[in-house]
Amino acid sequence: MNEKLEIVKSELNTTTEIKDIWENPVVKFLSQFIPIPTGADSAIGKAFEIHQRKKQEQLFEIIIEDDTITIDDVNDVDCIMEFAKTMEVVSRLIRNDKIKYLASLLKNSIKDKKRNIDEFEEWLSKFSTLSVREIELLNLLYETENENMIKDNNGQMVFNRNESWKAFMNEAKSLYELNESDIISRMLGIMRTGFCICEWKANLSDTGIVVYTAPEYRNMLSKIQ
């Protein structure tokens, strides 16, 4: 058992309970009859929010650092479970090779003051459908794109789709011992998530298609790294 995890969980739950009590409509009503300095009410609420966010950040730091933590260790923490909408997503947390991805995504979402919960849940749902190898292939494509940057007509740095795809295919064949057809099949399967895009043009590459990462994937990746 991770003692640090249990301590932070307890502190977070206590803070959440006190914050919920303070925000209770009945308590709010009764507080009107108690002499509280102007602005103190909102200041207290803000203090609870800041403390709660701090404890949430500490919790996710611990989860990321300890590979032995499973979903059983955190199933009583609302800020995690509220995002885990399906057992499929929850079960991913049990696997050590995925817990870092999801924990980082959760942690950075909690830290983001402008977090979009709908967008976060969409990413969780899409991410949960990917196998470990699909995740690795997608990340490999992203890395090869970053290694093949060129300037466009406006002088902006963009990745060369054709060269990136060729480099990715060669690297994927070597790393995963897959043939060309297998790699293409898996990348087309990943398209279901919207994390990559395929262009079908015979003159683009030797394979007749080029697959490249979508802006949504790059946006999500910025919340994991």
JSON list of C-alpha atoms in Angstrom, two decimals:
[
{"chain": "A", "resi": 1, "resn": "MET", "atom": "CA", "xyz": [0.00, 0.00, 0.00]},
{"chain": "A", "resi": 2, "resn": "ASN", "atom": "CA", "xyz": [1.26, 3.46, -0.90]},
{"chain": "A", "resi": 3, "resn": "GLU", "atom": "CA", "xyz": [0.98, 5.43, 2.38]},
{"chain": "A", "resi": 4, "resn": "LYS", "atom": "CA", "xyz": [1.50, 8.77, 0.65]},
{"chain": "A", "resi": 5, "resn": "LEU", "atom": "CA", "xyz": [-1.40, 7.96, -1.68]},
{"chain": "A", "resi": 6, "resn": "GLU", "atom": "CA", "xyz": [-3.70, 7.13, 1.24]},
{"chain": "A", "resi": 7, "resn": "ILE", "atom": "CA", "xyz": [-2.78, 10.35, 3.08]},
{"chain": "A", "resi": 8, "resn": "VAL", "atom": "CA", "xyz": [-3.43, 12.58, 0.06]},
{"chain": "A", "resi": 9, "resn": "LYS", "atom": "CA", "xyz": [-6.67, 10.71, -0.72]},
{"chain": "A", "resi": 10, "resn": "SER", "atom": "CA", "xyz": [-7.87, 11.31, 2.84]},
{"chain": "A", "resi": 11, "resn": "GLU", "atom": "CA", "xyz": [-6.95, 15.00, 2.70]},
{"chain": "A", "resi": 12, "resn": "LEU", "atom": "CA", "xyz": [-8.64, 15.41, -0.68]},
{"chain": "A", "resi": 13, "resn": "ASN", "atom": "CA", "xyz": [-11.82, 13.68, 0.45]},
{"chain": "A", "resi": 14, "resn": "THR", "atom": "CA", "xyz": [-11.93, 15.80, 3.62]},
{"chain": "A", "resi": 15, "resn": "THR", "atom": "CA", "xyz": [-11.46, 19.01, 1.64]},
{"chain": "A", "resi": 16, "resn": "THR", "atom": "CA", "xyz": [-14.16, 17.96, -0.83]},
{"chain": "A", "resi": 17, "resn": "GLU", "atom": "CA", "xyz": [-16.60, 17.14, 1.97]},
{"chain": "A", "resi": 18, "resn": "ILE", "atom": "CA", "xyz": [-16.02, 20.51, 3.70]},
{"chain": "A", "resi": 19, "resn": "LYS", "atom": "CA", "xyz": [-16.31, 22.35, 0.37]},
{"chain": "A", "resi": 20, "resn": "ASP", "atom": "CA", "xyz": [-19.60, 20.54, -0.37]},
{"chain": "A", "resi": 21, "resn": "ILE", "atom": "CA", "xyz": [-20.94, 21.50, 3.06]},
{"chain": "A", "resi": 22, "resn": "TRP", "atom": "CA", "xyz": [-19.93, 25.14, 2.58]},
{"chain": "A", "resi": 23, "resn": "GLU", "atom": "CA", "xyz": [-21.66, 25.22, -0.83]},
{"chain": "A", "resi": 24, "resn": "ASN", "atom": "CA", "xyz": [-24.82, 23.55, 0.48]},
{"chain": "A", "resi": 25, "resn": "PRO", "atom": "CA", "xyz": [-27.84, 25.84, -0.24]},
{"chain": "A", "resi": 26, "resn": "VAL", "atom": "CA", "xyz": [-29.07, 25.53, 3.36]},
{"chain": "A", "resi": 27, "resn": "VAL", "atom": "CA", "xyz": [-25.67, 26.53, 4.74]},
{"chain": "A", "resi": 28, "resn": "LYS", "atom": "CA", "xyz": [-25.52, 29.39, 2.24]},
{"chain": "A", "resi": 29, "resn": "PHE", "atom": "CA", "xyz": [-28.92, 30.61, 3.43]},
{"chain": "A", "resi": 30, "resn": "LEU", "atom": "CA", "xyz": [-28.05, 30.39, 7.13]},
{"chain": "A", "resi": 31, "resn": "SER", "atom": "CA", "xyz": [-24.71, 32.13, 6.59]},
{"chain": "A", "resi": 32, "resn": "GLN", "atom": "CA", "xyz": [-26.63, 35.26, 5.58]},
{"chain": "A", "resi": 33, "resn": "PHE", "atom": "CA", "xyz": [-27.57, 35.70, 9.24]},
{"chain": "A", "resi": 34, "resn": "ILE", "atom": "CA", "xyz": [-23.98, 35.35, 10.47]},
{"chain": "A", "resi": 35, "resn": "PRO", "atom": "CA", "xyz": [-21.82, 38.50, 10.51]},
{"chain": "A", "resi": 36, "resn": "ILE", "atom": "CA", "xyz": [-19.20, 37.65, 7.86]},
{"chain": "A", "resi": 37, "resn": "PRO", "atom": "CA", "xyz": [-16.98, 40.42, 6.39]},
{"chain": "A", "resi": 38, "resn": "THR", "atom": "CA", "xyz": [-17.77, 41.50, 2.84]},
{"chain": "A", "resi": 39, "resn": "GLY", "atom": "CA", "xyz": [-16.08, 39.23, 0.33]},
{"chain": "A", "resi": 40, "resn": "ALA", "atom": "CA", "xyz": [-15.17, 36.64, 2.94]},
{"chain": "A", "resi": 41, "resn": "ASP", "atom": "CA", "xyz": [-17.75, 34.18, 1.65]},
{"chain": "A", "resi": 42, "resn": "SER", "atom": "CA", "xyz": [-16.29, 34.07, -1.86]},
{"chain": "A", "resi": 43, "resn": "ALA", "atom": "CA", "xyz": [-12.75, 34.11, -0.45]},
{"chain": "A", "resi": 44, "resn": "ILE", "atom": "CA", "xyz": [-13.46, 31.04, 1.67]},
{"chain": "A", "resi": 45, "resn": "GLY", "atom": "CA", "xyz": [-14.97, 29.23, -1.30]},
{"chain": "A", "resi": 46, "resn": "LYS", "atom": "CA", "xyz": [-11.95, 30.13, -3.42]},
{"chain": "A", "resi": 47, "resn": "ALA", "atom": "CA", "xyz": [-9.59, 28.90, -0.71]},
{"chain": "A", "resi": 48, "resn": "PHE", "atom": "CA", "xyz": [-11.37, 25.53, -0.65]},
{"chain": "A", "resi": 49, "resn": "GLU", "atom": "CA", "xyz": [-11.13, 25.32, -4.44]},
{"chain": "A", "resi": 50, "resn": "ILE", "atom": "CA", "xyz": [-7.40, 26.09, -4.47]},
{"chain": "A", "resi": 51, "resn": "HIS", "atom": "CA", "xyz": [-6.67, 23.58, -1.70]},
{"chain": "A", "resi": 52, "resn": "GLN", "atom": "CA", "xyz": [-8.77, 20.93, -3.44]},
{"chain": "A", "resi": 53, "resn": "ARG", "atom": "CA", "xyz": [-6.96, 21.47, -6.75]},
{"chain": "A", "resi": 54, "resn": "LYS", "atom": "CA", "xyz": [-3.59, 21.24, -4.98]},
{"chain": "A", "resi": 55, "resn": "LYS", "atom": "CA", "xyz": [-4.51, 17.90, -3.43]},
{"chain": "A", "resi": 56, "resn": "GLN", "atom": "CA", "xyz": [-5.78, 16.63, -6.78]},
{"chain": "A", "resi": 57, "resn": "GLU", "atom": "CA", "xyz": [-2.47, 17.54, -8.41]},
{"chain": "A", "resi": 58, "resn": "GLN", "atom": "CA", "xyz": [-0.53, 15.78, -5.63]},
{"chain": "A", "resi": 59, "resn": "LEU", "atom": "CA", "xyz": [-2.68, 12.70, -6.10]},
{"chain": "A", "resi": 60, "resn": "PHE", "atom": "CA", "xyz": [-1.97, 12.46, -9.81]},
{"chain": "A", "resi": 61, "resn": "GLU", "atom": "CA", "xyz": [1.75, 13.02, -9.24]},
{"chain": "A", "resi": 62, "resn": "ILE", "atom": "CA", "xyz": [1.75, 9.98, -6.94]},
{"chain": "A", "resi": 63, "resn": "ILE", "atom": "CA", "xyz": [-0.19, 7.85, -9.45]},
{"chain": "A", "resi": 64, "resn": "ILE", "atom": "CA", "xyz": [2.27, 8.71, -12.22]},
{"chain": "A", "resi": 65, "resn": "GLU", "atom": "CA", "xyz": [5.33, 7.94, -10.06]},
{"chain": "A", "resi": 66, "resn": "ASP", "atom": "CA", "xyz": [4.08, 4.58, -8.71]},
{"chain": "A", "resi": 67, "resn": "ASP", "atom": "CA", "xyz": [3.53, 1.86, -11.34]},
{"chain": "A", "resi": 68, "resn": "THR", "atom": "CA", "xyz": [1.99, -0.51, -8.77]},
{"chain": "A", "resi": 69, "resn": "ILE", "atom": "CA", "xyz": [-1.15, 1.60, -8.22]},
{"chain": "A", "resi": 70, "resn": "THR", "atom": "CA", "xyz": [-4.28, 0.05, -9.74]},
{"chain": "A", "resi": 71, "resn": "ILE", "atom": "CA", "xyz": [-7.88, 1.18, -10.04]},
{"chain": "A", "resi": 72, "resn": "ASP", "atom": "CA", "xyz": [-8.70, -0.55, -6.74]},
{"chain": "A", "resi": 73, "resn": "ASP", "atom": "CA", "xyz": [-6.45, 1.98, -5.01]},
{"chain": "A", "resi": 74, "resn": "VAL", "atom": "CA", "xyz": [-8.28, 5.00, -6.41]},
{"chain": "A", "resi": 75, "resn": "ASN", "atom": "CA", "xyz": [-11.89, 3.87, -6.84]},
{"chain": "A", "resi": 76, "resn": "ASP", "atom": "CA", "xyz": [-12.97, 6.05, -3.91]},
{"chain": "A", "resi": 77, "resn": "VAL", "atom": "CA", "xyz": [-11.62, 9.27, -5.43]},
{"chain": "A", "resi": 78, "resn": "ASP", "atom": "CA", "xyz": [-14.34, 11.24, -7.19]},
{"chain": "A", "resi": 79, "resn": "CYS", "atom": "CA", "xyz": [-12.04, 13.35, -9.35]},
{"chain": "A", "resi": 80, "resn": "ILE", "atom": "CA", "xyz": [-10.81, 10.16, -11.04]},
{"chain": "A", "resi": 81, "resn": "MET", "atom": "CA", "xyz": [-13.99, 8.12, -11.12]},
{"chain": "A", "resi": 82, "resn": "GLU", "atom": "CA", "xyz": [-16.15, 10.90, -12.51]},
{"chain": "A", "resi": 83, "resn": "PHE", "atom": "CA", "xyz": [-14.08, 10.74, -15.68]},
{"chain": "A", "resi": 84, "resn": "ALA", "atom": "CA", "xyz": [-14.01, 6.95, -15.86]},
{"chain": "A", "resi": 85, "resn": "LYS", "atom": "CA", "xyz": [-17.48, 6.58, -17.39]},
{"chain": "A", "resi": 86, "resn": "THR", "atom": "CA", "xyz": [-17.18, 3.00, -18.55]},
{"chain": "A", "resi": 87, "resn": "MET", "atom": "CA", "xyz": [-15.60, -0.16, -17.17]},
{"chain": "A", "resi": 88, "resn": "GLU", "atom": "CA", "xyz": [-13.56, -0.36, -20.35]},
{"chain": "A", "resi": 89, "resn": "VAL", "atom": "CA", "xyz": [-11.79, 2.89, -19.53]},
{"chain": "A", "resi": 90, "resn": "VAL", "atom": "CA", "xyz": [-11.50, 1.99, -15.86]},
{"chain": "A", "resi": 91, "resn": "SER", "atom": "CA", "xyz": [-9.89, -1.36, -16.70]},
{"chain": "A", "resi": 92, "resn": "ARG", "atom": "CA", "xyz": [-7.16, 0.44, -18.62]},
{"chain": "A", "resi": 93, "resn": "LEU", "atom": "CA", "xyz": [-5.88, 1.91, -15.36]},
{"chain": "A", "resi": 94, "resn": "ILE", "atom": "CA", "xyz": [-5.01, -1.58, -14.13]},
{"chain": "A", "resi": 95, "resn": "ARG", "atom": "CA", "xyz": [-2.45, -2.01, -16.90]},
{"chain": "A", "resi": 96, "resn": "ASN", "atom": "CA", "xyz": [0.91, -0.52, -16.00]},
{"chain": "A", "resi": 97, "resn": "ASP", "atom": "CA", "xyz": [1.72, 0.18, -19.66]},
{"chain": "A", "resi": 98, "resn": "LYS", "atom": "CA", "xyz": [-1.25, 2.54, -19.91]},
{"chain": "A", "resi": 99, "resn": "ILE", "atom": "CA", "xyz": [-1.63, 4.02, -16.45]},
{"chain": "A", "resi": 100, "resn": "LYS", "atom": "CA", "xyz": [0.97, 6.71, -17.15]},
{"chain": "A", "resi": 101, "resn": "TYR", "atom": "CA", "xyz": [-0.88, 7.88, -20.27]},
{"chain": "A", "resi": 102, "resn": "LEU", "atom": "CA", "xyz": [-4.26, 8.11, -18.56]},
{"chain": "A", "resi": 103, "resn": "ALA", "atom": "CA", "xyz": [-2.91, 9.46, -15.27]},
{"chain": "A", "resi": 104, "resn": "SER", "atom": "CA", "xyz": [-1.07, 12.22, -17.14]},
{"chain": "A", "resi": 105, "resn": "LEU", "atom": "CA", "xyz": [-4.19, 13.05, -19.12]},
{"chain": "A", "resi": 106, "resn": "LEU", "atom": "CA", "xyz": [-6.26, 13.18, -15.93]},
{"chain": "A", "resi": 107, "resn": "LYS", "atom": "CA", "xyz": [-3.66, 15.19, -14.06]},
{"chain": "A", "resi": 108, "resn": "ASN", "atom": "CA", "xyz": [-3.23, 17.82, -16.76]},
{"chain": "A", "resi": 109, "resn": "SER", "atom": "CA", "xyz": [-6.98, 18.09, -17.25]},
{"chain": "A", "resi": 110, "resn": "ILE", "atom": "CA", "xyz": [-7.46, 18.76, -13.54]},
{"chain": "A", "resi": 111, "resn": "LYS", "atom": "CA", "xyz": [-4.68, 21.38, -13.60]},
{"chain": "A", "resi": 112, "resn": "ASP", "atom": "CA", "xyz": [-6.14, 23.13, -16.65]},
{"chain": "A", "resi": 113, "resn": "LYS", "atom": "CA", "xyz": [-8.25, 26.07, -15.45]},
{"chain": "A", "resi": 114, "resn": "LYS", "atom": "CA", "xyz": [-10.05, 26.10, -18.82]},
{"chain": "A", "resi": 115, "resn": "ARG", "atom": "CA", "xyz": [-10.56, 22.35, -18.94]},
{"chain": "A", "resi": 116, "resn": "ASN", "atom": "CA", "xyz": [-13.23, 21.02, -21.26]},
{"chain": "A", "resi": 117, "resn": "ILE", "atom": "CA", "xyz": [-14.82, 18.01, -19.58]},
{"chain": "A", "resi": 118, "resn": "ASP", "atom": "CA", "xyz": [-16.70, 16.95, -22.72]},
{"chain": "A", "resi": 119, "resn": "GLU", "atom": "CA", "xyz": [-13.49, 17.00, -24.74]},
{"chain": "A", "resi": 120, "resn": "PHE", "atom": "CA", "xyz": [-11.69, 15.10, -21.99]},
{"chain": "A", "resi": 121, "resn": "GLU", "atom": "CA", "xyz": [-14.34, 12.36, -21.91]},
{"chain": "A", "resi": 122, "resn": "GLU", "atom": "CA", "xyz": [-14.20, 12.08, -25.71]},
{"chain": "A", "resi": 123, "resn": "TRP", "atom": "CA", "xyz": [-10.43, 11.57, -25.54]},
{"chain": "A", "resi": 124, "resn": "LEU", "atom": "CA", "xyz": [-10.82, 8.97, -22.81]},
{"chain": "A", "resi": 125, "resn": "SER", "atom": "CA", "xyz": [-13.38, 7.08, -24.87]},
{"chain": "A", "resi": 126, "resn": "LYS", "atom": "CA", "xyz": [-11.23, 7.13, -28.00]},
{"chain": "A", "resi": 127, "resn": "PHE", "atom": "CA", "xyz": [-8.03, 6.30, -26.15]},
{"chain": "A", "resi": 128, "resn": "SER", "atom": "CA", "xyz": [-9.68, 3.30, -24.51]},
{"chain": "A", "resi": 129, "resn": "THR", "atom": "CA", "xyz": [-10.34, 1.67, -27.90]},
{"chain": "A", "resi": 130, "resn": "LEU", "atom": "CA", "xyz": [-6.65, 1.66, -28.85]},
{"chain": "A", "resi": 131, "resn": "SER", "atom": "CA", "xyz": [-4.34, -1.25, -28.15]},
{"chain": "A", "resi": 132, "resn": "VAL", "atom": "CA", "xyz": [-0.88, -0.61, -26.74]},
{"chain": "A", "resi": 133, "resn": "ARG", "atom": "CA", "xyz": [0.66, -1.28, -30.15]},
{"chain": "A", "resi": 134, "resn": "GLU", "atom": "CA", "xyz": [-1.76, 1.12, -31.84]},
{"chain": "A", "resi": 135, "resn": "ILE", "atom": "CA", "xyz": [-0.79, 3.80, -29.31]},
{"chain": "A", "resi": 136, "resn": "GLU", "atom": "CA", "xyz": [2.88, 3.14, -30.01]},
{"chain": "A", "resi": 137, "resn": "LEU", "atom": "CA", "xyz": [2.37, 3.23, -33.80]},
{"chain": "A", "resi": 138, "resn": "LEU", "atom": "CA", "xyz": [0.52, 6.52, -33.55]},
{"chain": "A", "resi": 139, "resn": "ASN", "atom": "CA", "xyz": [3.26, 8.01, -31.40]},
{"chain": "A", "resi": 140, "resn": "LEU", "atom": "CA", "xyz": [5.94, 6.70, -33.79]},
{"chain": "A", "resi": 141, "resn": "LEU", "atom": "CA", "xyz": [4.16, 8.44, -36.68]},
{"chain": "A", "resi": 142, "resn": "TYR", "atom": "CA", "xyz": [4.06, 11.66, -34.64]},
{"chain": "A", "resi": 143, "resn": "GLU", "atom": "CA", "xyz": [7.80, 11.43, -33.89]},
{"chain": "A", "resi": 144, "resn": "THR", "atom": "CA", "xyz": [8.77, 10.80, -37.53]},
{"chain": "A", "resi": 145, "resn": "GLU", "atom": "CA", "xyz": [6.67, 13.79, -38.56]},
{"chain": "A", "resi": 146, "resn": "ASN", "atom": "CA", "xyz": [8.59, 15.99, -36.14]},
{"chain": "A", "resi": 147, "resn": "GLU", "atom": "CA", "xyz": [11.83, 14.72, -37.66]},
{"chain": "A", "resi": 148, "resn": "ASN", "atom": "CA", "xyz": [10.74, 15.65, -41.19]},
{"chain": "A", "resi": 149, "resn": "MET", "atom": "CA", "xyz": [9.84, 19.33, -40.92]},
{"chain": "A", "resi": 150, "resn": "ILE", "atom": "CA", "xyz": [9.91, 21.72, -43.89]},
{"chain": "A", "resi": 151, "resn": "LYS", "atom": "CA", "xyz": [8.83, 25.32, -44.54]},
{"chain": "A", "resi": 152, "resn": "ASP", "atom": "CA", "xyz": [5.56, 25.87, -46.37]},
{"chain": "A", "resi": 153, "resn": "ASN", "atom": "CA", "xyz": [4.84, 28.71, -48.80]},
{"chain": "A", "resi": 154, "resn": "ASN", "atom": "CA", "xyz": [4.11, 31.02, -45.88]},
{"chain": "A", "resi": 155, "resn": "GLY", "atom": "CA", "xyz": [7.40, 30.26, -44.18]},
{"chain": "A", "resi": 156, "resn": "GLN", "atom": "CA", "xyz": [5.73, 28.19, -41.47]},
{"chain": "A", "resi": 157, "resn": "MET", "atom": "CA", "xyz": [7.32, 24.94, -40.31]},
{"chain": "A", "resi": 158, "resn": "VAL", "atom": "CA", "xyz": [5.17, 21.92, -41.18]},
{"chain": "A", "resi": 159, "resn": "PHE", "atom": "CA", "xyz": [5.93, 18.22, -41.47]},
{"chain": "A", "resi": 160, "resn": "ASN", "atom": "CA", "xyz": [6.53, 16.64, -44.87]},
{"chain": "A", "resi": 161, "resn": "ARG", "atom": "CA", "xyz": [3.70, 14.13, -45.08]},
{"chain": "A", "resi": 162, "resn": "ASN", "atom": "CA", "xyz": [5.23, 11.99, -47.81]},
{"chain": "A", "resi": 163, "resn": "GLU", "atom": "CA", "xyz": [8.70, 11.71, -46.28]},
{"chain": "A", "resi": 164, "resn": "SER", "atom": "CA", "xyz": [7.26, 11.24, -42.78]},
{"chain": "A", "resi": 165, "resn": "TRP", "atom": "CA", "xyz": [5.06, 8.38, -43.96]},
{"chain": "A", "resi": 166, "resn": "LYS", "atom": "CA", "xyz": [7.97, 6.66, -45.75]},
{"chain": "A", "resi": 167, "resn": "ALA", "atom": "CA", "xyz": [10.21, 6.99, -42.69]},
{"chain": "A", "resi": 168, "resn": "PHE", "atom": "CA", "xyz": [7.42, 5.75, -40.43]},
{"chain": "A", "resi": 169, "resn": "MET", "atom": "CA", "xyz": [6.76, 2.68, -42.61]},
{"chain": "A", "resi": 170, "resn": "ASN", "atom": "CA", "xyz": [10.44, 1.68, -42.56]},
{"chain": "A", "resi": 171, "resn": "GLU", "atom": "CA", "xyz": [10.72, 2.18, -38.80]},
{"chain": "A", "resi": 172, "resn": "ALA", "atom": "CA", "xyz": [7.46, 0.33, -38.04]},
{"chain": "A", "resi": 173, "resn": "LYS", "atom": "CA", "xyz": [8.48, -2.65, -40.17]},
{"chain": "A", "resi": 174, "resn": "SER", "atom": "CA", "xyz": [11.73, -2.92, -38.24]},
{"chain": "A", "resi": 175, "resn": "LEU", "atom": "CA", "xyz": [10.30, -2.41, -34.75]},
{"chain": "A", "resi": 176, "resn": "TYR", "atom": "CA", "xyz": [7.16, -4.54, -34.97]},
{"chain": "A", "resi": 177, "resn": "GLU", "atom": "CA", "xyz": [8.10, -7.07, -37.68]},
{"chain": "A", "resi": 178, "resn": "LEU", "atom": "CA", "xyz": [4.97, -6.20, -39.62]},
{"chain": "A", "resi": 179, "resn": "ASN", "atom": "CA", "xyz": [4.65, -6.11, -43.38]},
{"chain": "A", "resi": 180, "resn": "GLU", "atom": "CA", "xyz": [3.40, -3.10, -45.30]},
{"chain": "A", "resi": 181, "resn": "SER", "atom": "CA", "xyz": [-0.18, -4.34, -45.55]},
{"chain": "A", "resi": 182, "resn": "ASP", "atom": "CA", "xyz": [-0.36, -5.02, -41.80]},
{"chain": "A", "resi": 183, "resn": "ILE", "atom": "CA", "xyz": [0.87, -1.54, -40.95]},
{"chain": "A", "resi": 184, "resn": "ILE", "atom": "CA", "xyz": [-1.56, 0.15, -43.33]},
{"chain": "A", "resi": 185, "resn": "SER", "atom": "CA", "xyz": [-4.42, -1.96, -41.97]},
{"chain": "A", "resi": 186, "resn": "ARG", "atom": "CA", "xyz": [-3.64, -0.94, -38.39]},
{"chain": "A", "resi": 187, "resn": "MET", "atom": "CA", "xyz": [-3.27, 2.74, -39.25]},
{"chain": "A", "resi": 188, "resn": "LEU", "atom": "CA", "xyz": [-6.57, 2.74, -41.11]},
{"chain": "A", "resi": 189, "resn": "GLY", "atom": "CA", "xyz": [-8.10, 1.14, -38.02]},
{"chain": "A", "resi": 190, "resn": "ILE", "atom": "CA", "xyz": [-6.73, 3.95, -35.84]},
{"chain": "A", "resi": 191, "resn": "MET", "atom": "CA", "xyz": [-8.56, 6.43, -38.08]},
{"chain": "A", "resi": 192, "resn": "ARG", "atom": "CA", "xyz": [-11.77, 5.47, -36.23]},
{"chain": "A", "resi": 193, "resn": "THR", "atom": "CA", "xyz": [-10.57, 7.66, -33.36]},
{"chain": "A", "resi": 194, "resn": "GLY", "atom": "CA", "xyz": [-9.99, 10.73, -35.52]},
{"chain": "A", "resi": 195, "resn": "PHE", "atom": "CA", "xyz": [-6.37, 10.84, -34.30]},
{"chain": "A", "resi": 196, "resn": "CYS", "atom": "CA", "xyz": [-4.97, 10.35, -37.81]},
{"chain": "A", "resi": 197, "resn": "ILE", "atom": "CA", "xyz": [-5.99, 11.20, -41.37]},
{"chain": "A", "resi": 198, "resn": "CYS", "atom": "CA", "xyz": [-5.52, 9.26, -44.62]},
{"chain": "A", "resi": 199, "resn": "GLU", "atom": "CA", "xyz": [-5.09, 10.66, -48.11]},
{"chain": "A", "resi": 200, "resn": "TRP", "atom": "CA", "xyz": [-5.59, 8.31, -51.06]},
{"chain": "A", "resi": 201, "resn": "LYS", "atom": "CA", "xyz": [-3.40, 9.50, -53.94]},
{"chain": "A", "resi": 202, "resn": "ALA", "atom": "CA", "xyz": [-1.21, 7.23, -56.01]},
{"chain": "A", "resi": 203, "resn": "ASN", "atom": "CA", "xyz": [1.51, 9.85, -56.50]},
{"chain": "A", "resi": 204, "resn": "LEU", "atom": "CA", "xyz": [1.88, 10.63, -52.80]},
{"chain": "A", "resi": 205, "resn": "SER", "atom": "CA", "xyz": [3.81, 7.52, -51.83]},
{"chain": "A", "resi": 206, "resn": "ASP", "atom": "CA", "xyz": [4.81, 4.03, -52.90]},
{"chain": "A", "resi": 207, "resn": "THR", "atom": "CA", "xyz": [1.83, 2.62, -51.01]},
{"chain": "A", "resi": 208, "resn": "GLY", "atom": "CA", "xyz": [-0.73, 4.84, -52.73]},
{"chain": "A", "resi": 209, "resn": "ILE", "atom": "CA", "xyz": [-1.79, 6.41, -49.44]},
{"chain": "A", "resi": 210, "resn": "VAL", "atom": "CA", "xyz": [-0.33, 8.71, -46.83]},
{"chain": "A", "resi": 211, "resn": "VAL", "atom": "CA", "xyz": [-1.43, 8.68, -43.19]},
{"chain": "A", "resi": 212, "resn": "TYR", "atom": "CA", "xyz": [-0.61, 11.58, -40.89]},
{"chain": "A", "resi": 213, "resn": "THR", "atom": "CA", "xyz": [-1.56, 12.67, -37.38]},
{"chain": "A", "resi": 214, "resn": "ALA", "atom": "CA", "xyz": [-4.61, 14.90, -36.94]},
{"chain": "A", "resi": 215, "resn": "PRO", "atom": "CA", "xyz": [-4.58, 18.20, -35.01]},
{"chain": "A", "resi": 216, "resn": "GLU", "atom": "CA", "xyz": [-6.82, 16.57, -32.39]},
{"chain": "A", "resi": 217, "resn": "TYR", "atom": "CA", "xyz": [-4.14, 13.97, -31.62]},
{"chain": "A", "resi": 218, "resn": "ARG", "atom": "CA", "xyz": [-1.46, 16.62, -31.29]},
{"chain": "A", "resi": 219, "resn": "ASN", "atom": "CA", "xyz": [-3.74, 18.61, -29.02]},
{"chain": "A", "resi": 220, "resn": "MET", "atom": "CA", "xyz": [-4.42, 15.57, -26.84]},
{"chain": "A", "resi": 221, "resn": "LEU", "atom": "CA", "xyz": [-0.73, 14.65, -26.79]},
{"chain": "A", "resi": 222, "resn": "SER", "atom": "CA", "xyz": [0.10, 18.07, -25.37]},
{"chain": "A", "resi": 223, "resn": "LYS", "atom": "CA", "xyz": [-2.08, 17.14, -22.37]},
{"chain": "A", "resi": 224, "resn": "ILE", "atom": "CA", "xyz": [-0.19, 13.86, -21.81]},
{"chain": "A", "resi": 225, "resn": "GLN", "atom": "CA", "xyz": [3.43, 14.92, -22.21]}
]
